[in-house]
Short mmCIF file of C-alpha atoms and ligand atoms in Angstrom, two decimals:
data_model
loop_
_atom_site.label_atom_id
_atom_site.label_comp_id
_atom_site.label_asym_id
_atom_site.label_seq_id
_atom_site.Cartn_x
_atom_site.Cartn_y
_atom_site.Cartn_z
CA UNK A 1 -25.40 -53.21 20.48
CA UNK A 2 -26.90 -51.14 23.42
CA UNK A 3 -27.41 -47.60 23.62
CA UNK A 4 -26.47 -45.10 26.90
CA UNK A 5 -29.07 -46.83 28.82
CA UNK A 6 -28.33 -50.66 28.10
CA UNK A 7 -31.11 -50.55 25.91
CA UNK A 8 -30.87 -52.23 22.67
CA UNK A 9 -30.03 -50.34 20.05
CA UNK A 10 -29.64 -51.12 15.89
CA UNK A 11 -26.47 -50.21 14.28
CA UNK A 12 -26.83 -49.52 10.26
CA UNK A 13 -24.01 -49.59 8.12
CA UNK A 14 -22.91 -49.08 4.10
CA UNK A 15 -20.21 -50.40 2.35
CA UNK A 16 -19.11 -46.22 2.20
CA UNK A 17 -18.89 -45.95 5.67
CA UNK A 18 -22.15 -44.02 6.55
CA UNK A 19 -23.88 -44.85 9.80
CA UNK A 20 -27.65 -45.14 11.80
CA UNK A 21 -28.18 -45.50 15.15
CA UNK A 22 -31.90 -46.73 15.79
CA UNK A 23 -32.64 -47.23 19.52
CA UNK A 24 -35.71 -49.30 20.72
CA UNK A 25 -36.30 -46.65 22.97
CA UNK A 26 -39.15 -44.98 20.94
CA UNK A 27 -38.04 -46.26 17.88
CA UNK A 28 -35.97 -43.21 17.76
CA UNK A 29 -32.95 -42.91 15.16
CA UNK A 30 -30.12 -41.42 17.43
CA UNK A 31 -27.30 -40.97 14.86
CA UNK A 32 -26.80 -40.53 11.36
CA UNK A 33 -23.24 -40.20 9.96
CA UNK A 34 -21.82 -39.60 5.89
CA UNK A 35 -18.94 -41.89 4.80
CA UNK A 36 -16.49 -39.48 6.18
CA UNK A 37 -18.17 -39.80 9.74
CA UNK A 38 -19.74 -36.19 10.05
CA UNK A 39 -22.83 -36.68 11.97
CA UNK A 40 -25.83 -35.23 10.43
CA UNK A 41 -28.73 -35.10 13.16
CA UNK A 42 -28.33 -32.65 16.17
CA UNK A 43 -28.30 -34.05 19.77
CA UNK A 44 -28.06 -32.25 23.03
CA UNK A 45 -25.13 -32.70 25.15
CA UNK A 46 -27.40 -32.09 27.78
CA UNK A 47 -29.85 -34.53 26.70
CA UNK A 48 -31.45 -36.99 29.11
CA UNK A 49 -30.67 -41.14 27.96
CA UNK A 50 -33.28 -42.15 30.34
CA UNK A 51 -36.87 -43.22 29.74
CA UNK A 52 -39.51 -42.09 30.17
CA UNK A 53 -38.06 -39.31 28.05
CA UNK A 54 -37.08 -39.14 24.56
CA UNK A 55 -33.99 -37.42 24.60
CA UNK A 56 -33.45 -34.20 22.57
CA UNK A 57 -32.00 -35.02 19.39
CA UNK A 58 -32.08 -37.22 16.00
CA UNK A 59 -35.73 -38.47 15.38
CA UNK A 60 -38.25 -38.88 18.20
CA UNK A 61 -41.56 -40.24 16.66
CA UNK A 62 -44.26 -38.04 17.97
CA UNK A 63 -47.55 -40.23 17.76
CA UNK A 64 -50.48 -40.26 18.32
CA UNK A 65 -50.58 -36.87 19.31
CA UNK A 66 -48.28 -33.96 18.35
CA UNK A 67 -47.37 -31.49 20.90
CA UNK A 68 -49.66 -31.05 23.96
CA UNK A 69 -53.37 -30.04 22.12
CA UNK A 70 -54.47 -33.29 23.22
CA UNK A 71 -55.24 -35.49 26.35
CA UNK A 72 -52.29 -37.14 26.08
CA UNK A 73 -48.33 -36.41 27.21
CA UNK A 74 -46.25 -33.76 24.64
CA UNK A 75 -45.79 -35.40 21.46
CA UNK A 76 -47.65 -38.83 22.34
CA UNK A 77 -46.66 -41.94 23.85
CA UNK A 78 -44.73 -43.80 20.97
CA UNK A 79 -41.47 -41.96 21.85
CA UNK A 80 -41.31 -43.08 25.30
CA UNK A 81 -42.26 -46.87 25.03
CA UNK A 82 -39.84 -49.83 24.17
CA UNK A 83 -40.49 -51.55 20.63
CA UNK A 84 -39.56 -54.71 19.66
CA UNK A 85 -37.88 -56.05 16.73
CA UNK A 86 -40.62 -57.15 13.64
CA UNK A 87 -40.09 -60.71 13.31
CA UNK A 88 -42.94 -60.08 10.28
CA UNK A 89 -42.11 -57.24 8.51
CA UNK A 90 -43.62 -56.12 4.76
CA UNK A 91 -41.49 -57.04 2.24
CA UNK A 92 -38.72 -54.78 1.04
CA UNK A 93 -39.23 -54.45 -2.52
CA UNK A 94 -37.19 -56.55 -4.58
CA UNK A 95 -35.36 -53.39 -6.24
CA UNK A 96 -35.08 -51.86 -3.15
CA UNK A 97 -33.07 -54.97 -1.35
CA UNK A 98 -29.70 -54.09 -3.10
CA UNK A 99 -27.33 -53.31 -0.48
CA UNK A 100 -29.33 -51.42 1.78
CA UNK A 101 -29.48 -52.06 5.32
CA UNK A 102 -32.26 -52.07 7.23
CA UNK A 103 -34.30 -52.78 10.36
CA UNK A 104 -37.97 -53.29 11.29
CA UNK A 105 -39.51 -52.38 14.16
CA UNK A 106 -42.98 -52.84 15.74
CA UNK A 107 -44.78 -51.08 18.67
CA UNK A 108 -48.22 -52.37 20.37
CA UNK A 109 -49.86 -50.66 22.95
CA UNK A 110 -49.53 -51.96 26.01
CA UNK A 111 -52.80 -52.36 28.54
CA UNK A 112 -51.85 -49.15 29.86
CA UNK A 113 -51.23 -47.12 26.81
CA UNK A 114 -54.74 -48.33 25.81
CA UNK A 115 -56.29 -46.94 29.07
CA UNK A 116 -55.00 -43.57 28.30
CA UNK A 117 -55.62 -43.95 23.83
CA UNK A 118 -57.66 -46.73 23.88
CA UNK A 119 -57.50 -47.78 19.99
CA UNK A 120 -55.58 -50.75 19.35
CA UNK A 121 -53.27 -50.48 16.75
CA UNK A 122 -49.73 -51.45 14.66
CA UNK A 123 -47.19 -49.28 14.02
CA UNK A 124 -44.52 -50.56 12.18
CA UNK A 125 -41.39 -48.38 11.51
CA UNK A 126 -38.64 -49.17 8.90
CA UNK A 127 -35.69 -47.34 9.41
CA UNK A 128 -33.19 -47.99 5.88
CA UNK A 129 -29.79 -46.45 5.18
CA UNK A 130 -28.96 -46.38 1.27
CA UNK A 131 -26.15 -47.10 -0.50
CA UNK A 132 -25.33 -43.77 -1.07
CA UNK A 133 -26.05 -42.97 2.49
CA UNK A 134 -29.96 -41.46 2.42
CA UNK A 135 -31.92 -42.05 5.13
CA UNK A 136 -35.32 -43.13 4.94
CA UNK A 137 -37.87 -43.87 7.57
CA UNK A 138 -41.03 -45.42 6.49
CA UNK A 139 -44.00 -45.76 9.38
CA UNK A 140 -46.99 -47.83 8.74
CA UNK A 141 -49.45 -47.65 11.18
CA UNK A 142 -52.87 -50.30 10.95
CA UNK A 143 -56.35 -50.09 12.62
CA UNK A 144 -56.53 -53.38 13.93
CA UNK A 145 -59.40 -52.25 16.20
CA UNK A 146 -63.19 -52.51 15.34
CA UNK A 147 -63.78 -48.48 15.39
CA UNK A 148 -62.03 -45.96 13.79
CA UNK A 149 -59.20 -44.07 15.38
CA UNK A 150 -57.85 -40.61 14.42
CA UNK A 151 -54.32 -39.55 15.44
CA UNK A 152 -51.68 -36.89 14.61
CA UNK A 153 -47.68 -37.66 13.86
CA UNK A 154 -44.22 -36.13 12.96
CA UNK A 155 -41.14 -37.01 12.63
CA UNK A 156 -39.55 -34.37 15.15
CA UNK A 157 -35.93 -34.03 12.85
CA UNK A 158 -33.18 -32.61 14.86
CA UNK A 159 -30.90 -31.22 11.63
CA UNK A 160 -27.16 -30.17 12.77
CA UNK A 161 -26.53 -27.04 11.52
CA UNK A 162 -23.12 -24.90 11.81
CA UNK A 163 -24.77 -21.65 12.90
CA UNK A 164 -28.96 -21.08 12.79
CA UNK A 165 -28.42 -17.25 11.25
CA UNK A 166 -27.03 -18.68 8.15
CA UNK A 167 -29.60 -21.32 7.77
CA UNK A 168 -32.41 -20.77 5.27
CA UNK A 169 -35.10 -23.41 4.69
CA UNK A 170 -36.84 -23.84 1.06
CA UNK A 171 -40.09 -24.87 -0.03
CA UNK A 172 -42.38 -23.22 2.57
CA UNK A 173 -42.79 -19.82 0.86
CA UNK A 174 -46.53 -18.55 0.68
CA UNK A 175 -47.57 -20.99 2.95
CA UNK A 176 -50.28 -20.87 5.82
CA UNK A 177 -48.61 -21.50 8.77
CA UNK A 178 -49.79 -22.18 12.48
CA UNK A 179 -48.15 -20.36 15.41
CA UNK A 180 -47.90 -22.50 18.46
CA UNK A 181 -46.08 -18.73 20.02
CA UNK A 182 -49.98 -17.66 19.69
CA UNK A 183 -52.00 -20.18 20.46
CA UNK A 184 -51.62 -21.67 16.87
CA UNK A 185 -53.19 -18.90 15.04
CA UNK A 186 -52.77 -18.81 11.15
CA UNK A 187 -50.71 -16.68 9.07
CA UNK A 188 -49.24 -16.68 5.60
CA UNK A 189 -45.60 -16.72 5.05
CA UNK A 190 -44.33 -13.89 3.41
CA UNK A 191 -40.49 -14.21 2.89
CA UNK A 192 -38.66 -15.92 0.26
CA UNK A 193 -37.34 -18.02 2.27
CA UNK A 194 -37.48 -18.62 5.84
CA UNK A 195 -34.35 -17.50 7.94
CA UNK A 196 -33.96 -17.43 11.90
CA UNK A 197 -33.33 -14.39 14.04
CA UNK A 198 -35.73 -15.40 17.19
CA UNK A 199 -37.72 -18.13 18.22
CA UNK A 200 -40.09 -19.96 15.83
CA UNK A 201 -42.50 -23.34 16.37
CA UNK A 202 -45.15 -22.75 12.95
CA UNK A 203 -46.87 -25.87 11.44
CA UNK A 204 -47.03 -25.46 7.54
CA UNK A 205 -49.84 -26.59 6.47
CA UNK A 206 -50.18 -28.16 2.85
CA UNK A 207 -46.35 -28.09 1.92
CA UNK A 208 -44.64 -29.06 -1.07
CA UNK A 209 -43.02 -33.20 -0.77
CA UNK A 210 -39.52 -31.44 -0.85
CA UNK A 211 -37.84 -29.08 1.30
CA UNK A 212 -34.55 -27.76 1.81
CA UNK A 213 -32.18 -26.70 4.69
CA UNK A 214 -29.55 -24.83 3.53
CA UNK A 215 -26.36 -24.65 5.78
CA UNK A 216 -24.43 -22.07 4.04
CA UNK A 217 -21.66 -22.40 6.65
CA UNK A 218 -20.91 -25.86 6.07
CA UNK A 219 -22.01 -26.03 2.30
CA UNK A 220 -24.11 -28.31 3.07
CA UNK A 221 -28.25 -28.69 1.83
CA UNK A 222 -30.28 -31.09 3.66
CA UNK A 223 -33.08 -32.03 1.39
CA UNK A 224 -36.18 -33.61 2.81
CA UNK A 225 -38.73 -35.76 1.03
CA UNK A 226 -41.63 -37.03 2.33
CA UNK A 227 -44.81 -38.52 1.58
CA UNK A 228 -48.29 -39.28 3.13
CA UNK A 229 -46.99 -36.26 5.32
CA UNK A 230 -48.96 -33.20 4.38
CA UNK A 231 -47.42 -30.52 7.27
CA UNK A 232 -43.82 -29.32 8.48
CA UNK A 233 -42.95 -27.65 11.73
CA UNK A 234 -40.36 -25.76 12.00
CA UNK A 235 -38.84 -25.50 15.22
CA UNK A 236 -35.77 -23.67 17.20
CA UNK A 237 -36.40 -22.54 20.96
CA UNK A 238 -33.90 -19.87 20.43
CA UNK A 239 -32.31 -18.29 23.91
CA UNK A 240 -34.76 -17.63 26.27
CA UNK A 241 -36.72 -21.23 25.93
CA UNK A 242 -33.10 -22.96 25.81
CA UNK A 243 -32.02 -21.88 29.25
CA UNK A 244 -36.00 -23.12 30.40
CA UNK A 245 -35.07 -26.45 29.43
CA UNK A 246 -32.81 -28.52 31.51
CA UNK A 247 -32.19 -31.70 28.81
CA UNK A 248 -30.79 -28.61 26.39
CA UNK A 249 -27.93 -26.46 26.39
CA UNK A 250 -28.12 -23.03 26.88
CA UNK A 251 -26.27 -22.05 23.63
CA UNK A 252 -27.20 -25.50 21.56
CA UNK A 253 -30.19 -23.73 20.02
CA UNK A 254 -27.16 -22.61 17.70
CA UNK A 255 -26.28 -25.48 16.48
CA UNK A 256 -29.80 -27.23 15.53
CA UNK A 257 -32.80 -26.37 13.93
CA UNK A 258 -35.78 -29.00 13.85
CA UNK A 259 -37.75 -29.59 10.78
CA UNK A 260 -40.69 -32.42 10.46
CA UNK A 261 -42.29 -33.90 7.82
CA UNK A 262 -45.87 -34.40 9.62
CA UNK A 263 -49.38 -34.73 9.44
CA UNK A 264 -51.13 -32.62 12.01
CA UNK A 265 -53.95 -30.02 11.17
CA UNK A 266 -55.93 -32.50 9.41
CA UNK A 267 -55.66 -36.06 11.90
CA UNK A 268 -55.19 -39.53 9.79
CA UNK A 269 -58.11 -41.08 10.48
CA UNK A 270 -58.31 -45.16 9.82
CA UNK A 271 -61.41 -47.30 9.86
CA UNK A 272 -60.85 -51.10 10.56
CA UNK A 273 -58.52 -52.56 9.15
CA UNK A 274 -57.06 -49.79 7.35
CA UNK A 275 -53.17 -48.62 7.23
CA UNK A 276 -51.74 -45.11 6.92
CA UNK A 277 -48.12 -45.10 5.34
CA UNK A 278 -45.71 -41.72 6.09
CA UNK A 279 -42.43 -41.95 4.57
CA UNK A 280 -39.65 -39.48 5.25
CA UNK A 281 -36.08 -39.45 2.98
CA UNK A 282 -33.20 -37.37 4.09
CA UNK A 283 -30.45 -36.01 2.04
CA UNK A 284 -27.41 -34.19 1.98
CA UNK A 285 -25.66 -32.49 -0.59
CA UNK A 286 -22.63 -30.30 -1.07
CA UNK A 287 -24.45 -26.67 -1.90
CA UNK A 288 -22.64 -24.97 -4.36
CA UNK A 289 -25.77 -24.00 -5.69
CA UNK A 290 -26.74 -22.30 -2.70
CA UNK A 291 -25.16 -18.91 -3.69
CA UNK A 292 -27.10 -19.37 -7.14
CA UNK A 293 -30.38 -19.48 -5.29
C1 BG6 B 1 -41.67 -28.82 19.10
C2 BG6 B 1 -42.84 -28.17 19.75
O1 BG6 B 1 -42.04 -29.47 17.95
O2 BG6 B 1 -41.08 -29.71 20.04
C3 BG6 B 1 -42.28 -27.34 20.87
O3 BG6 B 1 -43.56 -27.41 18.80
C4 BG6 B 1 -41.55 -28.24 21.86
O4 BG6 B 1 -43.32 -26.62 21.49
C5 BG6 B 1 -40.49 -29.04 21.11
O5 BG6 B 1 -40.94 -27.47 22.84
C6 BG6 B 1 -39.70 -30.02 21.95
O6 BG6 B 1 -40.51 -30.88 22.65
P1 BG6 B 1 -39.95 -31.89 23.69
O7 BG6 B 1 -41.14 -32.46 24.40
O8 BG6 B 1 -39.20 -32.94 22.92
O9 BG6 B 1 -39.04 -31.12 24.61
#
C-alpha cells in the first residue's frame, strides 16, 4: 500500500490481528498495533509526511550519525532517503519462519550521500511482527568499502504512553548517563527508577539488554530487548521544547516518551568487509506486577 505521501509503504499482519506499518521512507516503522487494534508507538498529529523529514513518531533509524555532534544533518541521513525492497535478503532462520511476517529492506548511498559520508556501505533492515505480536527490527549494516568506516545509530522509539508522570522506566539505575541539556556531560543515575517531571535527552551508557517502560495508567509494560546495542536515550522535550517545534504538538509531549536501544558513545567501527548486526525486540505486557515493583 502507500503511505500519506504516495510512498510505498509495507503492511504486516498476524493471524491475531496485530499490525506494522513500515514505510520506505527511511525505513521507518510508522505503526504498530496489538490484536485488539491499540496502537503502541506514539506519532504526532502535527507531524510532517513529507521528505526530507522523518516525521515525529514510531521508529526513525538515526544512522550514521546520532543527533547533531557530527558533520552531518540531526540523526544522519538514513531516515530521510527512500530504500528499496531486498530482493536478496539473509535467510530467516528456519525456526524463525513459522508464521511470522516479515519484510526486508535495503538502503545504498546514493552519489550524493557519499559526497557528504563518503564510505560505501549496506544496510539492510528486517522489520518482523511475531505471532504473538512482538516486534523486532534487526539492522545489518556491511563495509563494502576498502577502508574502514565508523558510525553511530539508534533506533529513535516513539513509545505511546497514557500520561509521562506515571511512566517509570527500568533497567537504567546506577548508570552513567550523558546530558545532551549540558553539552553531554556525564553523570550517574541515582534514582530507582527513572520518572519524568521536566525535560530529559541522557544517553546511558553500558545498559542492561532489557528495559522496561512502565505505563501505570494503562497497565501496560513495554519491555525492550536489544542486542549489539550497548546505549539508550531517553528522550521527552517536555513543554517549553514542544511549543519550539512546529512537526509536534504543544501538549503531545504527554502522551510519548522516546526510548532507544543505540550504540553511540563508543562508534561501530567496520573494516572491509565486515558487518555490524543491532537487533531491537519490543514487547508489551499487561503490568499487574507493576504495583509489586
Ligand atoms: C532526540 C535528541 O533523540 O531526538 C533530541 O536527543 C532531538 O535532541 C530529538 O530533539 C528529536 O529529533 P528530531 O530531529 O527527530 O526532531
Amino acid at each position: 500500500s502507500k503511505d500519506w505521501n504516495g510512498i510505498d509503504q509495507v503492511v504486516l499482519r498476524n493471524r491475531q490481528g496485530a499490525l506494522a506499518r513500515v514505510s520506505l521512507h527511511g525505513g521507518q516503522v510508522t505503526s504498530w498495533r496489538n490484536e485488539h487494534g491499540e496502537e503502541l508507538l506514539f506519532t504526532s498529529s502535527k507531524a510532517i509526511f513529507k521528505p526530507p523529514k522523518a516525521m515525529q513518531g514510531g521508529i526513525p533509524l538515526c544512522f550514521p550519525q546520532f543527533g547533531n555532534c557530527g558533520s552531518l544533518e540531526q540523526h544522519g541521513f538514513a531516515r530521510n532517503k527512500i530504500w528499496i525492497v531486498d530482493d536478496a535478503p539473509p535467510p530467516l532462520p528456519q525456526n524463525e519462519s513459522d508464521g511470522r511476517s516479515f519484510i526486508d529492506l535495503l538502503l545504498k548511498p546514493s552519489e550524493e550521500d557519499l559526497k557528504c559520508w563518503p564510505h560505501s556501505f549496506e544496510f539492510r533492515l528486517r522489520v518482523v511482527l511475531a505471532t504473538d505480536g512482538d516486534l523486532m527490527l534487526i539492522s545489518r549494516v556491511r563495509n563494502v568499502d576498502g577502508k574502514p568506516f565508523s558510525f553511530s545509530f539508534a533506533y529513535h522509539t516513539y513509545l505511546s504512553v497514557s500520561d509521562i508522570s506515571e511512566v517509570r522506566v527500568e533497567g537504567l539505575e546506577t548508570l552513567d548517563y550523558l546530558d545532551n541539556l549540558c553539552r553531554r556531560e556525564r553523570f550517574t543515575e541515582q534514582g530507582d527508577a527513572i520518572t519524568f517531571e521536566s525535560e530529559v535527552d541522557r544517553v546511558y551508557l553500558s545498559s542492561p539488554n532489557v528495559i522496561a517502560v512502565l505505563d501505570h495508567e494503562r497497565k501496560r509494560t513495554y519491555v525492550i530487548r536489544k542486542e549489539g546495542l550497548p546505549d539508550v536515550v531517553v528522550w521527552n522535550p517536555w513543554e517549553k521544547k514542544s511549543k519550539s517545534m512546529v512537526d509536534f504538538g504543544d501538549e503531545e509531549y504527554k502522551q510519548m516518551l522516546c526510548v532507544d536501544g543505540a550504540a553511540i558513545e563508543k562508534q561501530i567501527t567496520l573494516k572491509p568487509g565486515e558487518e555490524w548486526t543491532g537487533r531491537l525486540q519490543l514487547s508489551v505486557e499487561p503490568s499487574s506486577f507493576c504495583s509489586e515493583h
